[in-house]
PDB file of C-alpha atoms in Angstrom:
ATOM      1  CA  UNK H 172      73.943 215.026 144.197  1.00 38.00           C
ATOM      2  CA  UNK H 173      74.945 214.158 148.094  1.00 36.00           C
ATOM      3  CA  UNK H 174      78.543 213.293 149.084  1.00 38.00           C
ATOM      4  CA  UNK H 175      79.530 212.312 152.591  1.00 37.00           C
ATOM      5  CA  UNK H 176      82.004 215.114 153.778  1.00 36.00           C
ATOM      6  CA  UNK H 177      84.899 213.515 155.300  1.00 34.00           C
ATOM      7  CA  UNK H 178      86.536 215.374 158.713  1.00 32.00           C
ATOM      8  CA  UNK H 179      90.196 215.452 158.213  1.00 35.00           C
ATOM      9  CA  UNK H 180      91.396 215.713 154.883  1.00 32.00           C
ATOM     10  CA  UNK H 181      95.481 214.330 154.081  1.00 38.00           C
ATOM     11  CA  UNK H 182      96.535 215.700 150.109  1.00 34.00           C
ATOM     12  CA  UNK H 183      98.913 213.865 148.369  1.00 35.00           C
ATOM     13  CA  UNK H 184     102.022 215.232 147.403  1.00 37.00           C
ATOM     14  CA  UNK H 185     101.284 214.680 143.799  1.00 36.00           C
ATOM     15  CA  UNK H 186     102.006 216.889 140.774  1.00 41.00           C
ATOM     16  CA  UNK H 187      99.495 219.723 141.317  1.00 40.00           C
ATOM     17  CA  UNK H 188      99.247 220.430 137.339  1.00 44.00           C
ATOM     18  CA  UNK H 189      97.616 216.902 137.264  1.00 48.00           C
ATOM     19  CA  UNK H 190      93.993 216.285 136.386  1.00 56.00           C
ATOM     20  CA  UNK H 191      94.534 212.629 137.708  1.00 62.00           C
ATOM     21  CA  UNK H 192      95.608 214.246 141.080  1.00 87.00           C
ATOM     22  CA  UNK H 193      92.184 216.885 141.175  1.00 91.00           C
ATOM     23  CA  UNK H 194      90.093 214.027 140.590  1.00 93.00           C
ATOM     24  CA  UNK H 195      91.601 211.625 143.008  1.00 92.00           C
ATOM     25  CA  UNK H 196      90.819 214.401 145.610  1.00 94.00           C
ATOM     26  CA  UNK H 197      87.565 214.638 144.803  1.00 95.00           C
ATOM     27  CA  UNK H 198      86.778 211.135 145.139  1.00 94.00           C
ATOM     28  CA  UNK H 199      88.563 210.582 147.788  1.00 94.00           C
ATOM     29  CA  UNK H 200      87.206 213.482 149.836  1.00 93.00           C
ATOM     30  CA  UNK H 201      83.740 213.972 149.236  1.00 90.00           C
ATOM     31  CA  UNK H 202      81.076 216.274 150.381  1.00 92.00           C
ATOM     32  CA  UNK H 203      77.545 216.989 151.657  1.00 95.00           C
ATOM     33  CA  UNK H 204      75.827 219.468 149.641  1.00 98.00           C
ATOM     34  CA  UNK H 205      72.644 221.552 150.955  1.00 98.00           C
ATOM     35  CA  UNK H 206      69.455 221.498 149.104  1.00 98.00           C
ATOM     36  CA  UNK H 207      69.897 224.882 147.426  1.00 98.00           C
ATOM     37  CA  UNK H 208      73.467 223.756 146.508  1.00 98.00           C
ATOM     38  CA  UNK H 209      72.049 220.649 144.954  1.00 98.00           C
ATOM     39  CA  UNK H 210      69.491 222.561 142.823  1.00 98.00           C
ATOM     40  CA  UNK H 211      71.966 224.701 141.783  1.00 98.00           C
ATOM     41  CA  UNK H 212      74.203 221.535 140.468  1.00 98.00           C
ATOM     42  CA  UNK H 213      71.157 220.047 138.825  1.00 98.00           C
ATOM     43  CA  UNK H 214      70.743 223.048 136.834  1.00 98.00           C
ATOM     44  CA  UNK H 215      74.605 222.944 135.688  1.00 98.00           C
ATOM     45  CA  UNK H 216      74.475 220.204 135.496  1.00 98.00           C
ATOM     46  CA  UNK H 217      71.335 219.834 132.738  1.00 98.00           C
ATOM     47  CA  UNK H 218      71.627 223.059 130.886  1.00 97.00           C
ATOM     48  CA  UNK H 219      74.902 224.432 131.903  1.00 98.00           C
ATOM     49  CA  UNK H 220      73.855 227.641 133.587  1.00 98.00           C
ATOM     50  CA  UNK H 221      71.843 227.935 136.885  1.00 98.00           C
ATOM     51  CA  UNK H 222      70.745 230.878 139.319  1.00 98.00           C
ATOM     52  CA  UNK H 223      70.074 231.703 142.609  1.00 98.00           C
ATOM     53  CA  UNK H 224      69.929 234.500 145.210  1.00 98.00           C
ATOM     54  CA  UNK H 225      72.709 235.627 147.307  1.00 98.00           C
ATOM     55  CA  UNK H 226      70.807 235.405 150.296  1.00 98.00           C
ATOM     56  CA  UNK H 227      69.651 231.633 149.836  1.00 98.00           C
ATOM     57  CA  UNK H 228      73.112 230.481 148.665  1.00 98.00           C
ATOM     58  CA  UNK H 229      75.879 232.369 150.404  1.00 98.00           C
ATOM     59  CA  UNK H 230      73.686 234.009 153.653  1.00 98.00           C
ATOM     60  CA  UNK H 231      76.482 236.185 154.975  1.00 97.00           C
ATOM     61  CA  UNK H 232      75.099 240.103 154.918  1.00 97.00           C
ATOM     62  CA  UNK H 233      78.597 241.537 156.156  1.00 97.00           C
ATOM     63  CA  UNK H 234      80.513 239.718 153.480  1.00 97.00           C
ATOM     64  CA  UNK H 235      77.743 241.158 150.934  1.00 98.00           C
ATOM     65  CA  UNK H 236      78.060 244.461 152.648  1.00 98.00           C
ATOM     66  CA  UNK H 237      81.808 244.318 152.418  1.00 97.00           C
ATOM     67  CA  UNK H 238      82.088 243.524 149.019  1.00 97.00           C
ATOM     68  CA  UNK H 239      78.997 245.910 147.450  1.00 98.00           C
ATOM     69  CA  UNK H 240      80.935 248.668 149.923  1.00 98.00           C
ATOM     70  CA  UNK H 241      84.171 248.360 147.612  1.00 97.00           C
ATOM     71  CA  UNK H 242      82.247 248.181 144.398  1.00 97.00           C
ATOM     72  CA  UNK H 243      80.387 251.774 145.318  1.00 97.00           C
ATOM     73  CA  UNK H 244      83.678 253.356 145.860  1.00 97.00           C
ATOM     74  CA  UNK H 245      84.823 252.170 142.692  1.00 97.00           C
ATOM     75  CA  UNK H 246      81.371 253.036 140.923  1.00 96.00           C
ATOM     76  CA  UNK H 247      82.073 256.506 142.374  1.00 96.00           C
ATOM     77  CA  UNK H 248      86.169 256.876 141.676  1.00 96.00           C
ATOM     78  CA  UNK H 249      87.510 259.375 139.633  1.00 95.00           C
ATOM     79  CA  UNK H 250      89.193 256.741 137.443  1.00 92.00           C
ATOM     80  CA  UNK H 251      85.392 255.404 136.408  1.00 94.00           C
ATOM     81  CA  UNK H 252      83.408 258.831 135.969  1.00 93.00           C
ATOM     82  CA  UNK H 253      86.372 260.035 133.751  1.00 92.00           C
ATOM     83  CA  UNK H 254      86.684 256.909 131.294  1.00 90.00           C
ATOM     84  CA  UNK H 255      82.557 257.126 131.325  1.00 90.00           C
ATOM     85  CA  UNK H 256      82.537 261.006 130.109  1.00 88.00           C
ATOM     86  CA  UNK H 257      85.598 260.242 127.647  1.00 87.00           C
ATOM     87  CA  UNK H 258      85.045 256.733 126.079  1.00 83.00           C
ATOM     88  CA  UNK H 259      85.377 256.718 122.583  1.00 75.00           C
ATOM     89  CA  UNK H 260      82.579 254.691 120.835  1.00 67.00           C
ATOM     90  CA  UNK H 261      85.248 253.804 118.547  1.00 64.00           C
ATOM     91  CA  UNK H 262      87.669 251.454 120.666  1.00 67.00           C
ATOM     92  CA  UNK H 263      88.255 247.806 119.945  1.00 60.00           C
ATOM     93  CA  UNK H 264      87.926 245.203 122.211  1.00 67.00           C
ATOM     94  CA  UNK H 265      86.154 245.486 125.355  1.00 80.00           C
ATOM     95  CA  UNK H 266      86.637 248.910 126.215  1.00 84.00           C
ATOM     96  CA  UNK H 267      83.509 249.572 126.825  1.00 89.00           C
ATOM     97  CA  UNK H 268      83.940 247.223 129.944  1.00 93.00           C
ATOM     98  CA  UNK H 269      85.899 249.167 133.107  1.00 95.00           C
ATOM     99  CA  UNK H 270      87.827 246.821 135.988  1.00 95.00           C
ATOM    100  CA  UNK H 271      88.064 247.173 139.339  1.00 95.00           C
ATOM    101  CA  UNK H 272      91.557 245.486 138.872  1.00 93.00           C
ATOM    102  CA  UNK H 273      92.704 246.587 135.720  1.00 91.00           C
ATOM    103  CA  UNK H 274      95.938 245.415 136.044  1.00 86.00           C
ATOM    104  CA  UNK H 275      97.218 241.467 135.441  1.00 85.00           C
ATOM    105  CA  UNK H 276      97.852 239.839 137.413  1.00 85.00           C
ATOM    106  CA  UNK H 277      95.827 241.240 140.224  1.00 84.00           C
ATOM    107  CA  UNK H 278      97.785 241.645 143.389  1.00 85.00           C
ATOM    108  CA  UNK H 279      94.934 241.168 146.200  1.00 87.00           C
ATOM    109  CA  UNK H 280      95.412 240.732 150.264  1.00 86.00           C
ATOM    110  CA  UNK H 281      93.509 236.821 151.194  1.00 85.00           C
ATOM    111  CA  UNK H 282      91.632 238.700 153.418  1.00 86.00           C
ATOM    112  CA  UNK H 283      90.226 240.584 150.293  1.00 91.00           C
ATOM    113  CA  UNK H 284      85.871 240.496 151.047  1.00 94.00           C
ATOM    114  CA  UNK H 285      85.827 239.854 147.068  1.00 94.00           C
ATOM    115  CA  UNK H 286      88.420 236.928 146.978  1.00 92.00           C
ATOM    116  CA  UNK H 287      86.759 235.581 150.496  1.00 92.00           C
ATOM    117  CA  UNK H 288      83.637 236.157 147.778  1.00 95.00           C
ATOM    118  CA  UNK H 289      85.166 234.079 144.992  1.00 94.00           C
ATOM    119  CA  UNK H 290      86.486 230.889 147.090  1.00 93.00           C
ATOM    120  CA  UNK H 291      83.528 230.508 149.474  1.00 96.00           C
ATOM    121  CA  UNK H 292      83.040 226.886 150.275  1.00 96.00           C
ATOM    122  CA  UNK H 293      79.287 226.646 149.106  1.00 98.00           C
ATOM    123  CA  UNK H 294      80.692 228.002 145.604  1.00 98.00           C
ATOM    124  CA  UNK H 295      83.393 225.800 145.651  1.00 98.00           C
ATOM    125  CA  UNK H 296      81.786 222.514 146.196  1.00 98.00           C
ATOM    126  CA  UNK H 297      79.149 223.086 143.489  1.00 98.00           C
ATOM    127  CA  UNK H 298      82.453 224.290 141.194  1.00 98.00           C
ATOM    128  CA  UNK H 299      84.151 221.245 142.284  1.00 98.00           C
ATOM    129  CA  UNK H 300      81.068 218.755 142.131  1.00 98.00           C
ATOM    130  CA  UNK H 301      80.036 220.179 138.765  1.00 98.00           C
ATOM    131  CA  UNK H 302      83.509 219.366 137.006  1.00 97.00           C
ATOM    132  CA  UNK H 303      84.171 215.796 139.308  1.00 96.00           C
ATOM    133  CA  UNK H 304      88.074 217.086 140.185  1.00 96.00           C
ATOM    134  CA  UNK H 305      89.330 219.877 142.474  1.00 96.00           C
ATOM    135  CA  UNK H 306      89.215 223.211 140.752  1.00 96.00           C
ATOM    136  CA  UNK H 307      91.947 226.454 140.513  1.00 94.00           C
ATOM    137  CA  UNK H 308      90.826 230.077 140.438  1.00 94.00           C
ATOM    138  CA  UNK H 309      91.862 231.561 137.225  1.00 93.00           C
ATOM    139  CA  UNK H 310      89.961 234.706 137.529  1.00 93.00           C
ATOM    140  CA  UNK H 311      88.676 236.987 140.340  1.00 94.00           C
ATOM    141  CA  UNK H 312      87.440 241.162 139.535  1.00 96.00           C
ATOM    142  CA  UNK H 313      84.245 242.815 139.293  1.00 97.00           C
ATOM    143  CA  UNK H 314      83.509 244.780 136.110  1.00 97.00           C
ATOM    144  CA  UNK H 315      81.009 247.737 135.227  1.00 96.00           C
ATOM    145  CA  UNK H 316      79.858 248.086 131.791  1.00 95.00           C
ATOM    146  CA  UNK H 317      79.051 251.461 130.237  1.00 92.00           C
ATOM    147  CA  UNK H 318      76.009 251.262 128.660  1.00 89.00           C
ATOM    148  CA  UNK H 319      76.372 252.035 124.473  1.00 80.00           C
ATOM    149  CA  UNK H 320      74.082 253.395 121.493  1.00 74.00           C
ATOM    150  CA  UNK H 321      72.080 250.855 120.305  1.00 69.00           C
ATOM    151  CA  UNK H 322      73.461 251.523 116.384  1.00 70.00           C
ATOM    152  CA  UNK H 323      76.613 250.653 117.506  1.00 78.00           C
ATOM    153  CA  UNK H 324      77.535 246.868 116.122  1.00 83.00           C
ATOM    154  CA  UNK H 325      78.418 244.207 118.701  1.00 88.00           C
ATOM    155  CA  UNK H 326      82.087 244.066 119.421  1.00 86.00           C
ATOM    156  CA  UNK H 327      84.157 241.475 121.260  1.00 89.00           C
ATOM    157  CA  UNK H 328      82.365 238.492 123.240  1.00 92.00           C
ATOM    158  CA  UNK H 329      79.176 240.759 122.572  1.00 92.00           C
ATOM    159  CA  UNK H 330      79.589 238.202 119.929  1.00 94.00           C
ATOM    160  CA  UNK H 331      78.466 234.499 120.071  1.00 96.00           C
ATOM    161  CA  UNK H 332      81.686 232.535 121.432  1.00 95.00           C
ATOM    162  CA  UNK H 333      83.163 229.583 124.010  1.00 95.00           C
ATOM    163  CA  UNK H 334      85.836 230.961 126.298  1.00 93.00           C
ATOM    164  CA  UNK H 335      88.871 228.930 125.977  1.00 86.00           C
ATOM    165  CA  UNK H 336      90.448 228.557 129.317  1.00 87.00           C
ATOM    166  CA  UNK H 337      89.791 225.342 129.365  1.00 91.00           C
ATOM    167  CA  UNK H 338      87.458 222.416 128.568  1.00 89.00           C
ATOM    168  CA  UNK H 339      86.682 221.624 132.198  1.00 89.00           C
ATOM    169  CA  UNK H 340      85.657 225.925 133.307  1.00 94.00           C
ATOM    170  CA  UNK H 341      83.186 227.101 135.561  1.00 98.00           C
ATOM    171  CA  UNK H 342      82.203 231.246 135.487  1.00 98.00           C
ATOM    172  CA  UNK H 343      80.332 233.013 138.500  1.00 98.00           C
ATOM    173  CA  UNK H 344      78.827 235.961 138.400  1.00 98.00           C
ATOM    174  CA  UNK H 345      77.386 238.490 141.353  1.00 98.00           C
ATOM    175  CA  UNK H 346      74.796 241.419 140.322  1.00 98.00           C
ATOM    176  CA  UNK H 347      75.509 244.057 142.247  1.00 98.00           C
ATOM    177  CA  UNK H 348      72.889 246.002 139.950  1.00 97.00           C
ATOM    178  CA  UNK H 349      69.472 244.911 138.569  1.00 97.00           C
ATOM    179  CA  UNK H 350      70.337 243.066 135.488  1.00 97.00           C
ATOM    180  CA  UNK H 351      68.154 243.380 132.212  1.00 96.00           C
ATOM    181  CA  UNK H 352      68.233 242.464 128.405  1.00 94.00           C
ATOM    182  CA  UNK H 353      69.233 246.278 127.881  1.00 93.00           C
ATOM    183  CA  UNK H 354      71.532 246.363 130.901  1.00 94.00           C
ATOM    184  CA  UNK H 355      73.956 243.568 129.101  1.00 93.00           C
ATOM    185  CA  UNK H 356      72.657 240.638 130.330  1.00 96.00           C
ATOM    186  CA  UNK H 357      74.535 237.214 129.101  1.00 97.00           C
ATOM    187  CA  UNK H 358      72.727 235.253 126.709  1.00 97.00           C
ATOM    188  CA  UNK H 359      73.283 231.842 126.507  1.00 98.00           C
ATOM    189  CA  UNK H 360      72.852 228.631 124.820  1.00 98.00           C
ATOM    190  CA  UNK H 361      71.627 225.140 126.838  1.00 98.00           C
ATOM    191  CA  UNK H 362      72.914 221.964 124.973  1.00 97.00           C
ATOM    192  CA  UNK H 363      76.142 223.676 123.492  1.00 97.00           C
ATOM    193  CA  UNK H 364      78.555 222.053 125.604  1.00 95.00           C
ATOM    194  CA  UNK H 365      80.554 219.884 124.344  1.00 88.00           C
ATOM    195  CA  UNK H 366      78.895 216.572 123.891  1.00 91.00           C
ATOM    196  CA  UNK H 367      75.412 217.947 124.623  1.00 96.00           C
ATOM    197  CA  UNK H 368      73.466 216.061 121.747  1.00 95.00           C
ATOM    198  CA  UNK H 369      71.780 219.365 120.395  1.00 97.00           C
ATOM    199  CA  UNK H 370      74.450 222.156 119.817  1.00 97.00           C
ATOM    200  CA  UNK H 371      77.983 220.466 121.194  1.00 95.00           C
ATOM    201  CA  UNK H 372      79.114 219.814 118.133  1.00 94.00           C
ATOM    202  CA  UNK H 373      78.715 223.799 116.306  1.00 95.00           C
ATOM    203  CA  UNK H 374      81.985 225.447 116.063  1.00 94.00           C
ATOM    204  CA  UNK H 375      84.250 222.947 118.119  1.00 88.00           C
ATOM    205  CA  UNK H 376      87.213 223.805 116.509  1.00 84.00           C
ATOM    206  CA  UNK H 377      89.485 226.264 117.738  1.00 77.00           C
ATOM    207  CA  UNK H 378      88.854 228.932 115.114  1.00 80.00           C
ATOM    208  CA  UNK H 379      85.203 228.737 115.545  1.00 86.00           C
ATOM    209  CA  UNK H 380      85.466 229.684 119.168  1.00 88.00           C
ATOM    210  CA  UNK H 381      83.899 233.096 117.555  1.00 93.00           C
ATOM    211  CA  UNK H 382      81.022 231.330 114.921  1.00 94.00           C
ATOM    212  CA  UNK H 383      80.186 233.521 111.892  1.00 87.00           C
ATOM    213  CA  UNK H 384      77.891 236.752 113.035  1.00 80.00           C
ATOM    214  CA  UNK H 385      74.887 234.846 111.612  1.00 90.00           C
ATOM    215  CA  UNK H 386      75.909 231.322 112.217  1.00 93.00           C
ATOM    216  CA  UNK H 387      74.095 231.368 115.365  1.00 95.00           C
ATOM    217  CA  UNK H 388      70.752 233.130 114.319  1.00 93.00           C
ATOM    218  CA  UNK H 389      70.465 230.604 111.159  1.00 95.00           C
ATOM    219  CA  UNK H 390      70.972 227.236 113.364  1.00 95.00           C
ATOM    220  CA  UNK H 391      69.505 228.152 116.926  1.00 96.00           C
ATOM    221  CA  UNK H 392      66.297 229.339 117.535  1.00 96.00           C
ATOM    222  CA  UNK H 393      65.811 232.084 120.062  1.00 95.00           C
ATOM    223  CA  UNK H 394      63.611 230.328 122.341  1.00 96.00           C
ATOM    224  CA  UNK H 395      66.274 227.733 122.613  1.00 97.00           C
ATOM    225  CA  UNK H 396      68.508 230.705 124.490  1.00 97.00           C
ATOM    226  CA  UNK H 397      68.570 232.231 128.137  1.00 97.00           C
ATOM    227  CA  UNK H 398      68.669 235.325 128.819  1.00 98.00           C
ATOM    228  CA  UNK H 399      70.675 235.860 132.510  1.00 98.00           C
ATOM    229  CA  UNK H 400      68.678 238.783 133.546  1.00 98.00           C
ATOM    230  CA  UNK H 401      68.004 238.951 137.525  1.00 98.00           C
ATOM    231  CA  UNK H 402      68.181 241.748 140.653  1.00 98.00           C
ATOM    232  CA  UNK H 403      70.800 242.759 142.426  1.00 98.00           C
ATOM    233  CA  UNK H 404      72.136 239.803 144.437  1.00 98.00           C
ATOM    234  CA  UNK H 405      71.418 237.059 141.972  1.00 98.00           C
ATOM    235  CA  UNK H 406      74.029 234.884 141.287  1.00 98.00           C
ATOM    236  CA  UNK H 407      74.921 232.974 137.620  1.00 98.00           C
ATOM    237  CA  UNK H 408      76.900 229.835 137.337  1.00 98.00           C
ATOM    238  CA  UNK H 409      77.461 228.624 133.907  1.00 98.00           C
ATOM    239  CA  UNK H 410      79.932 226.272 132.204  1.00 98.00           C
ATOM    240  CA  UNK H 411      81.027 228.781 129.673  1.00 97.00           C
ATOM    241  CA  UNK H 412      82.304 226.313 127.098  1.00 95.00           C
ATOM    242  CA  UNK H 413      78.664 226.617 125.555  1.00 97.00           C
ATOM    243  CA  UNK H 414      77.402 229.599 123.534  1.00 97.00           C
ATOM    244  CA  UNK H 415      76.988 232.802 125.266  1.00 97.00           C
ATOM    245  CA  UNK H 416      77.553 236.655 124.502  1.00 97.00           C
ATOM    246  CA  UNK H 417      76.889 239.609 127.204  1.00 94.00           C
ATOM    247  CA  UNK H 418      77.642 242.686 127.482  1.00 91.00           C
ATOM    248  CA  UNK H 419      75.209 244.819 124.876  1.00 91.00           C
ATOM    249  CA  UNK H 420      74.147 247.520 127.574  1.00 92.00           C
ATOM    250  CA  UNK H 421      71.588 250.201 126.113  1.00 90.00           C
ATOM    251  CA  UNK H 422      69.803 252.006 128.637  1.00 89.00           C
ATOM    252  CA  UNK H 423      71.553 251.144 131.751  1.00 92.00           C
ATOM    253  CA  UNK H 424      74.834 250.122 133.451  1.00 94.00           C
ATOM    254  CA  UNK H 425      75.623 246.570 134.382  1.00 96.00           C
ATOM    255  CA  UNK H 426      77.729 245.685 137.625  1.00 98.00           C
ATOM    256  CA  UNK H 427      78.623 242.769 138.888  1.00 98.00           C
ATOM    257  CA  UNK H 428      81.571 240.613 140.551  1.00 98.00           C
ATOM    258  CA  UNK H 429      82.963 237.611 138.783  1.00 97.00           C
ATOM    259  CA  UNK H 430      85.239 234.803 139.106  1.00 96.00           C
ATOM    260  CA  UNK H 431      86.364 232.030 137.131  1.00 96.00           C
ATOM    261  CA  UNK H 432      87.746 228.063 138.087  1.00 96.00           C
ATOM    262  CA  UNK H 433      89.846 225.633 135.570  1.00 95.00           C
ATOM    263  CA  UNK H 434      90.573 222.357 136.208  1.00 93.00           C
ATOM    264  CA  UNK H 435      94.621 222.368 137.454  1.00 87.00           C
ATOM    265  CA  UNK H 436      95.351 220.943 133.860  1.00 86.00           C
ATOM    266  CA  UNK H 437      94.635 224.033 132.407  1.00 87.00           C
ATOM    267  CA  UNK H 438      97.720 226.198 130.514  1.00 82.00           C
ATOM    268  CA  UNK H 439      96.036 229.059 131.639  1.00 81.00           C
ATOM    269  CA  UNK H 440      98.125 231.427 134.050  1.00 78.00           C
ATOM    270  CA  UNK H 441      96.324 232.480 137.262  1.00 81.00           C
ATOM    271  CA  UNK H 442      95.624 236.189 137.046  1.00 82.00           C
ATOM    272  CA  UNK H 443      95.893 237.040 140.932  1.00 78.00           C
ATOM    273  CA  UNK H 444      98.680 237.265 142.792  1.00 80.00           C
ATOM    274  CA  UNK H 445      99.024 237.242 146.860  1.00 73.00           C
ATOM    275  CA  UNK H 446     101.307 238.996 148.568  1.00 65.00           C
ATOM    276  CA  UNK H 447     101.089 237.193 152.279  1.00 63.00           C
ATOM    277  CA  UNK H 448     100.770 233.959 150.854  1.00 63.00           C
ATOM    278  CA  UNK H 449     100.945 231.748 154.533  1.00 61.00           C
ATOM    279  CA  UNK H 450      99.488 228.447 153.703  1.00 56.00           C
ATOM    280  CA  UNK H 451     100.108 227.405 157.431  1.00 54.00           C
ATOM    281  CA  UNK H 452      98.226 230.014 158.878  1.00 54.00           C
ATOM    282  CA  UNK H 453      94.883 230.338 156.041  1.00 59.00           C
ATOM    283  CA  UNK H 454      91.685 229.901 158.044  1.00 72.00           C
ATOM    284  CA  UNK H 455      90.266 227.828 155.026  1.00 83.00           C
ATOM    285  CA  UNK H 456      89.309 225.095 153.783  1.00 90.00           C
ATOM    286  CA  UNK H 457      91.660 222.629 151.752  1.00 90.00           C
ATOM    287  CA  UNK H 458      89.921 222.990 148.829  1.00 94.00           C
ATOM    288  CA  UNK H 459      89.872 226.712 149.013  1.00 92.00           C
ATOM    289  CA  UNK H 460      93.908 226.398 149.270  1.00 89.00           C
ATOM    290  CA  UNK H 461      93.868 224.363 146.607  1.00 91.00           C
ATOM    291  CA  UNK H 462      91.601 226.487 144.854  1.00 93.00           C
ATOM    292  CA  UNK H 463      94.419 229.875 144.950  1.00 88.00           C
ATOM    293  CA  UNK H 464      97.630 227.738 144.543  1.00 78.00           C
ATOM    294  CA  UNK H 465      99.837 228.950 141.680  1.00 63.00           C
ATOM    295  CA  UNK H 466     102.897 227.933 140.044  1.00 44.00           C
ATOM    296  CA  UNK H 467     104.111 231.416 142.346  1.00 40.00           C
ATOM    297  CA  UNK H 468     102.428 230.259 145.696  1.00 38.00           C
ATOM    298  CA  UNK H 469     103.166 226.384 145.686  1.00 37.00           C
TER     299      UNK H 469
END
């Protein structure tokens, strides 16, 4: 888990869409991970999911307060209040999730605290080390999950599924509310990534990304699942090419920030754009700049 940090970076002028290039960059510019980062990385490698507190992993109280203030304003907004009051249980899809930035692509200034949190060096280094390549930020947002009646059937991603954005994929969540099983905590099945011996062979074809409703219960014991519960301030790292489901909140709302990293070879377009991109003056590392590069900003 130990990588030596080079003091200078030299990014070759190669095809940024090439996975070979991003793997070469990772190999050429290794990093030193802290003990906490190594613990998160070890859990990711072993189980596909890892938990850590914000204070232990990031430890930036100012950044926390800035993002928390954003989310408090979002939850208290008229749009959220109206959406909760008028929510229609018959709506299809993920209407139970309210997004801070519902527009696609999300347009964020580079100074936005949510974006700075998503590309925090501690996060970037663990994601890159797990995937063994420099990864690209695909998605960043904050979600509020509306509690539903317990009688309502699971819909959309409340059912077991695999994410499809890429073969190399890491999602990160940061909880701004206490997340329990009845507040929509994600469930994850360790051993279900491609190549995992236990369940990695199940439902691998693209049309099987959402297995039949009872198939998972039949083939995989409840004891082999992990519930991603945690208090406010919990961070969850997860390889969501493994089987997972979440968002089935029945007693309390769930509030968190989330971001997704994919390889530079992924065909999934970045779901964010910047109006003030100026690479020459960005106060961030080359790995963070790489994470933010998109066809529009290149």
